[in-house]
Structure formats: structure tokens, C-alpha cells
Amino acid sequence: MHFVRAKGILSSKNGMNIYRGCTHGCIYCDSRSKCYHMEHDFEDIEVKENAIELLEHSLAHKRKKCMIGTGSMTDPYIPLEMKTENIRKTLELIYRYGFGFTVITKSSRILRDIDLLQKINEKAKCVVQMTMTTYSEELCRKIEPNVSTTRERFETLKKLNEAGIPTVVWLSPILPFINDTSANISGILDMCIEAKVYGVLCFGMGLTLREGNREYFYQQLDKYFPAMKEQYMRVFGDRYVVESPNNSVLMKLFHKKCEENGIVHNNDHIFNYLNTFEEKEENLQLSFWD
């Protein structure tokens, strides 16, 4: 862990990353790519020491309420968060200033903050996005070694639903020749159905590989899946988008199962939902009488 002083915290689309780097160890992580210019070891977490101060200043000076997002580059619920509590501090600010919130995570640690997530959702809107890649617990421990297992994430989704907090699942990435099976996709979707998720985001059955994350991915293939690297190199070469040979069949299965069970599966519709700020009617009424 090391500290830096940041010049700003919110992007033009109101996203933020309190941390840079991650210790989850997911073998496919795109955030390792060199294009993101992370000039330190990926596991050496960079902490923006003035992030809370910057966020409060930004929220206090925004003319319009909006959704604030985090988790697109680094999972905010890495173990370090349990010590710093920086994400919890951001949630307190978001609630105090009346903004909405959405987060992408793979960790059941988010349940520590369920009280604040509920408060935000009662005043505006809070949506938790959870990445799920494999139905198999054994495979999960190989490709996502230091993070909550699929079963733990599934239980987390159910608890969030019970608390009235809407959820979205990212069905991504799907690794060719590893988890690109009908049984895997159906297994994950069955969990989504039982957990009553709002929607499932899917960009096709595959993953992206570019300089930085490709090398790490291949190292892990050599470790956990002998001879798989050679198969990837033979079939896909240096392609950026690596698509499963089963993509067409699996996408039909995905859309059909979501449609039959009332799960939103149009990516544009889901992103519109995630980005649209909603203030609850009772709060609008209170604001009117203040």
C-alpha cells in the first residue's frame, strides 16, 4: 500500500476510484493492461489519501443530483477497505448530500455497509452490481483466488434483495474452453433468478486480452490449465477480443432464459437504469415543504 494526493476524484461521468490496484488475483483482470498507466505493482494498492475531502467538495458544488459510481477499475471492497473504511466514508457523504450510488464488486464485504446502502436507496437510488463468472466453486477458486466465491456472492445478492436494494449481475468474462458451457451459463442465471436481480449485463461470451493483462493471463493458464495457453495462441493469435466458439449458442440461451424469467438483458436499458438518478417521492415532498 502507498499513498498519493489526487487532483480530482470524480470523472466526467461521475465515476470514481478510491484505490488503484487490486489483491483479488483474478487471472483475467483487464485493469492490469498497460494502457491504464498503473506505474506500480498491481498488488501494491495506491490509496488516494485526500479522496474523501475531494469528494465532499465535488458533491457540495454539484448543481444537479446524479448517480455516483465506483468499481470499474478496482474492486472497492478489497481487504484494505476494512481497515481504511474509505468507501464507507464516501457512502456517508453520498447519503448526506442526497446523491444516488452504484458499485461494481465481487466481494461479500459490501454487506458491512448494507445500512448505508439502504439509507441511500430510501432517499434516492442505490444499485449493487456483482460480477459472476462461474457456477463452479472449484473453478472460481482457480480463476478468482482471493475473492468471495460464487456461492458467497449469490448469498450476498439474496441479502441485498431482502434489504430492498436492487442488483445487477455482470456475466463476464467467459473464458473460452474453461467456463463457456451451457451448464455454467444456466447455473449462474439460476442464481440470478433466485436472487431476483434486476438485470444481467453480458457483452458476449468471451474476454479481452491486451498488453499487460494478456501476459498475466497466460502465466496463470500455465499454472492452472496446462497446455491451455498454446490452445489460445493457436486459435486466437493476438486478438484483442477473444470470443468463445460457443458464443452464438450461449447468447441464445442467455437471452431466452432472462426473457422467460423477467430479467432485463438489454445492456443499453441496464446502463440507462444505472445512470438515471431517482429521488424518492417522499423526499421530494419533504423538500417541497422545507
Coordinates of C-alpha atoms in Angstrom, one line a residue:
M1 CA 0.0 0.0 0.0
H2 CA 1.2 3.5 -0.7
F3 CA -0.5 6.9 -0.6
V4 CA -0.8 9.7 -3.3
R5 CA -2.6 13.0 -3.3
A6 CA -5.1 13.2 -6.1
K7 CA -6.1 16.4 -8.0
G8 CA -9.6 15.2 -8.6
I9 CA -11.9 12.3 -7.7
L10 CA -15.0 12.3 -10.0
S11 CA -14.7 11.6 -13.7
S12 CA -16.8 13.5 -16.3
K13 CA -19.4 10.6 -15.9
N14 CA -19.3 10.8 -12.1
G15 CA -17.3 7.6 -11.6
M16 CA -14.5 7.4 -9.0
N17 CA -11.8 5.0 -7.9
I18 CA -10.6 5.4 -4.3
Y19 CA -8.0 2.8 -4.9
R20 CA -5.8 1.7 -7.8
G21 CA -4.6 -1.9 -8.0
C22 CA -6.2 -5.0 -6.5
T23 CA -5.4 -8.1 -4.5
H24 CA -8.2 -10.3 -5.7
G25 CA -5.9 -12.1 -8.1
C26 CA -8.4 -12.7 -10.9
I27 CA -6.5 -14.3 -13.7
Y28 CA -8.3 -12.3 -16.4
C29 CA -8.2 -8.8 -15.0
D30 CA -8.3 -6.1 -17.7
S31 CA -7.1 -3.5 -15.2
R32 CA -3.6 -4.9 -15.5
S33 CA -3.4 -3.6 -19.1
K34 CA -0.6 -1.2 -19.7
C35 CA -3.0 1.3 -21.3
Y36 CA -4.2 2.3 -17.9
H37 CA -0.6 3.5 -16.9
M38 CA -0.5 2.0 -13.5
E39 CA 3.1 2.7 -12.6
H40 CA 3.3 0.4 -9.6
D41 CA 2.9 -3.3 -8.8
F42 CA -0.7 -4.2 -9.3
E43 CA -1.0 -5.7 -5.8
D44 CA 0.6 -2.6 -4.2
I45 CA -2.6 -0.7 -3.7
E46 CA -2.5 3.0 -4.4
V47 CA -4.7 4.9 -1.9
K48 CA -5.9 8.5 -2.7
E49 CA -5.3 10.0 0.7
N50 CA -7.4 13.1 0.0
A51 CA -10.3 11.3 -1.8
I52 CA -12.9 11.9 0.9
E53 CA -12.0 15.6 1.0
L54 CA -12.2 15.9 -2.8
L55 CA -15.5 14.0 -2.9
E56 CA -17.2 16.2 -0.4
H57 CA -16.1 19.3 -2.2
S58 CA -17.4 17.9 -5.5
L59 CA -20.8 16.8 -4.1
A60 CA -21.3 20.1 -2.3
H61 CA -20.8 22.1 -5.5
K62 CA -22.7 20.0 -8.0
R63 CA -25.7 21.8 -9.4
K64 CA -27.7 18.6 -10.1
K65 CA -28.0 15.4 -8.2
C66 CA -26.8 12.3 -10.0
M67 CA -25.6 8.7 -9.6
I68 CA -22.1 8.3 -8.2
G69 CA -20.3 5.1 -9.3
T70 CA -17.3 3.2 -8.3
G71 CA -15.6 -0.2 -9.0
S72 CA -15.0 0.0 -12.8
M73 CA -11.2 -0.2 -12.4
T74 CA -10.6 -1.6 -8.9
D75 CA -12.9 -3.5 -6.7
P76 CA -13.6 -1.1 -3.8
Y77 CA -14.1 -3.9 -1.3
I78 CA -10.6 -5.3 -1.3
P79 CA -9.4 -6.4 2.2
L80 CA -7.7 -3.0 2.7
E81 CA -11.1 -1.3 2.8
M82 CA -11.9 -3.0 6.0
K83 CA -9.1 -1.1 7.6
T84 CA -9.3 2.3 5.9
E85 CA -13.2 2.4 5.6
N86 CA -12.8 4.9 2.8
I87 CA -15.7 3.5 0.8
R88 CA -17.9 3.7 3.9
K89 CA -16.9 7.3 4.3
T90 CA -17.9 8.0 0.7
L91 CA -21.2 6.4 1.3
E92 CA -21.8 8.6 4.3
L93 CA -21.2 11.7 2.1
I94 CA -23.3 10.4 -0.7
Y95 CA -26.2 9.9 1.7
R96 CA -25.7 13.2 3.4
Y97 CA -25.8 15.2 0.1
G98 CA -28.7 13.2 -1.4
F99 CA -26.9 11.5 -4.3
G100 CA -27.5 8.1 -5.8
F101 CA -24.9 5.3 -5.8
T102 CA -23.9 2.3 -7.8
V103 CA -20.9 0.0 -7.2
I104 CA -19.3 -3.0 -9.0
T105 CA -17.8 -5.6 -6.7
K106 CA -17.1 -9.3 -6.3
S107 CA -17.0 -9.2 -2.6
S108 CA -19.4 -10.1 0.2
R109 CA -17.6 -7.4 2.3
I110 CA -20.1 -5.0 0.8
L111 CA -22.6 -6.3 3.4
R112 CA -20.7 -4.4 6.1
D113 CA -22.2 -1.2 4.6
I114 CA -25.8 -2.5 4.0
D115 CA -27.1 0.0 6.5
L116 CA -25.8 2.9 4.4
L117 CA -26.8 1.3 1.1
Q118 CA -30.4 1.0 2.4
K119 CA -30.4 4.7 3.5
I120 CA -29.2 5.9 0.1
N121 CA -31.8 3.7 -1.6
E122 CA -34.6 5.1 0.6
K123 CA -33.7 8.6 -0.3
A124 CA -32.6 8.2 -3.9
K125 CA -31.3 5.1 -5.6
C126 CA -28.6 2.5 -4.8
V127 CA -27.8 -0.4 -7.1
V128 CA -25.2 -3.0 -6.4
Q129 CA -23.5 -4.7 -9.4
M130 CA -22.0 -8.1 -8.8
T131 CA -19.6 -9.9 -11.2
M132 CA -20.2 -13.6 -11.6
T133 CA -18.2 -15.8 -14.0
T134 CA -18.6 -19.4 -13.0
Y135 CA -21.1 -21.6 -11.3
S136 CA -18.4 -24.0 -10.1
E137 CA -16.8 -23.2 -6.7
E138 CA -13.7 -25.2 -7.6
L139 CA -13.2 -23.2 -10.8
C140 CA -13.9 -20.0 -9.1
R141 CA -11.1 -20.6 -6.6
K142 CA -8.7 -21.0 -9.6
I143 CA -9.7 -18.0 -11.7
E144 CA -10.7 -15.7 -8.8
P145 CA -8.5 -16.9 -6.0
N146 CA -8.7 -14.2 -3.4
V147 CA -12.3 -13.1 -3.6
S148 CA -15.7 -14.2 -2.4
T149 CA -16.7 -17.4 -4.1
T150 CA -19.7 -17.6 -6.4
R151 CA -21.8 -19.1 -3.6
E152 CA -20.9 -16.3 -1.3
R153 CA -21.7 -13.7 -3.9
F154 CA -25.1 -15.4 -4.5
E155 CA -25.9 -15.3 -0.8
T156 CA -24.9 -11.6 -0.8
L157 CA -27.2 -10.9 -3.7
K158 CA -30.1 -12.5 -1.8
K159 CA -29.4 -10.5 1.3
L160 CA -29.3 -7.2 -0.8
N161 CA -32.6 -8.1 -2.3
E162 CA -34.1 -8.8 1.1
A163 CA -32.9 -5.3 2.1
G164 CA -34.7 -3.8 -0.9
I165 CA -31.6 -2.9 -2.7
P166 CA -31.7 -3.6 -6.5
T167 CA -28.9 -5.6 -8.0
V168 CA -27.4 -6.2 -11.5
V169 CA -25.0 -9.1 -12.4
W170 CA -22.2 -8.9 -14.8
L171 CA -21.9 -12.2 -16.7
S172 CA -18.3 -11.6 -17.6
P173 CA -15.8 -12.7 -18.6
I174 CA -16.5 -16.1 -20.1
L175 CA -13.2 -17.8 -20.8
P176 CA -13.1 -20.0 -23.9
F177 CA -12.5 -23.7 -23.3
I178 CA -12.8 -23.1 -19.5
N179 CA -16.3 -21.8 -18.5
D180 CA -18.0 -21.4 -21.8
T181 CA -20.6 -24.1 -21.3
S182 CA -24.4 -24.2 -21.3
A183 CA -24.3 -25.7 -17.8
N184 CA -22.2 -22.8 -16.5
I185 CA -24.4 -20.1 -18.0
S186 CA -27.6 -21.8 -16.8
G187 CA -26.2 -22.3 -13.4
I188 CA -25.3 -18.6 -13.0
L189 CA -28.6 -17.5 -14.4
D190 CA -30.5 -19.8 -12.0
M191 CA -28.7 -18.0 -9.2
C192 CA -29.7 -14.6 -10.7
I193 CA -33.3 -15.8 -10.9
E194 CA -33.4 -16.9 -7.3
A195 CA -31.7 -13.7 -6.1
K196 CA -34.3 -11.7 -8.0
V197 CA -31.7 -9.5 -9.8
Y198 CA -32.9 -6.6 -11.8
G199 CA -30.8 -7.3 -14.8
V200 CA -27.8 -9.2 -16.2
L201 CA -25.1 -7.5 -18.3
C202 CA -23.4 -9.6 -21.0
F203 CA -21.2 -8.4 -23.8
G204 CA -20.8 -11.8 -25.5
M205 CA -19.2 -15.0 -24.4
G206 CA -15.5 -14.2 -24.2
L207 CA -12.9 -11.8 -22.8
T208 CA -10.5 -9.1 -23.8
L209 CA -6.7 -9.5 -23.9
R210 CA -4.2 -6.8 -24.4
E211 CA -0.7 -5.9 -23.4
G212 CA -0.3 -6.3 -19.6
N213 CA -3.3 -8.5 -18.8
R214 CA -2.5 -11.0 -21.7
E215 CA 0.9 -11.9 -20.2
Y216 CA -0.5 -12.3 -16.7
F217 CA -3.4 -14.4 -18.0
Y218 CA -1.1 -16.7 -19.9
Q219 CA 1.1 -17.2 -16.8
Q220 CA -2.0 -18.3 -14.8
L221 CA -3.1 -20.6 -17.6
D222 CA 0.3 -22.3 -17.4
K223 CA -0.2 -22.6 -13.7
Y224 CA -3.8 -23.9 -13.5
F225 CA -4.6 -25.2 -17.0
P226 CA -1.6 -26.9 -18.6
A227 CA -1.4 -26.6 -22.5
M228 CA -4.4 -24.1 -22.5
K229 CA -2.1 -21.2 -23.3
E230 CA -0.9 -22.9 -26.5
Q231 CA -4.6 -23.6 -27.5
Y232 CA -5.4 -19.9 -27.0
M233 CA -2.4 -18.8 -29.1
R234 CA -3.2 -21.2 -31.8
V235 CA -6.9 -20.3 -32.0
F236 CA -6.9 -16.6 -31.2
G237 CA -3.4 -15.3 -32.0
D238 CA -3.0 -11.7 -30.8
R239 CA -6.7 -10.8 -31.0
Y240 CA -8.0 -8.2 -28.5
V241 CA -11.5 -9.7 -28.3
V242 CA -11.3 -13.4 -27.6
E243 CA -14.7 -14.9 -28.4
S244 CA -15.9 -18.4 -27.4
P245 CA -16.6 -20.8 -30.3
N246 CA -19.9 -21.4 -28.4
N247 CA -20.8 -17.7 -28.4
S248 CA -23.9 -18.0 -30.6
V249 CA -25.5 -20.9 -28.7
L250 CA -24.7 -19.5 -25.3
M251 CA -26.0 -16.0 -26.2
K252 CA -29.3 -17.5 -27.3
L253 CA -29.5 -19.4 -24.1
F254 CA -28.7 -16.3 -22.1
H255 CA -31.4 -14.1 -23.7
K256 CA -34.0 -16.9 -23.7
K257 CA -33.6 -17.6 -20.0
C258 CA -33.6 -14.0 -19.0
E259 CA -36.7 -13.3 -21.1
E260 CA -38.6 -16.2 -19.6
N261 CA -37.8 -15.1 -16.1
G262 CA -38.3 -11.3 -16.3
I263 CA -34.7 -10.3 -16.0
V264 CA -33.6 -7.2 -18.0
H265 CA -30.9 -8.3 -20.5
N266 CA -30.6 -5.4 -22.8
N267 CA -27.3 -3.7 -22.0
D268 CA -28.4 -0.2 -23.0
H269 CA -31.5 -0.5 -20.9
I270 CA -29.5 -1.6 -17.9
F271 CA -26.9 1.2 -18.3
N272 CA -29.7 3.7 -18.6
Y273 CA -31.1 2.4 -15.4
L274 CA -27.8 2.6 -13.6
N275 CA -27.1 6.1 -14.8
T276 CA -30.5 7.6 -14.1
F277 CA -30.8 9.4 -10.7
E278 CA -34.1 8.9 -9.0
E279 CA -35.3 10.8 -5.9
K280 CA -37.9 9.0 -4.0
E281 CA -41.3 10.7 -3.9
E282 CA -41.5 11.1 -0.1
N283 CA -38.2 13.0 -0.2
L284 CA -39.5 15.3 -3.0
Q285 CA -42.5 16.0 -0.8
L286 CA -40.2 16.8 2.2
S287 CA -38.1 19.1 0.0
F288 CA -41.2 20.9 -1.1
W289 CA -42.3 21.7 2.5
D290 CA -38.8 22.6 3.7

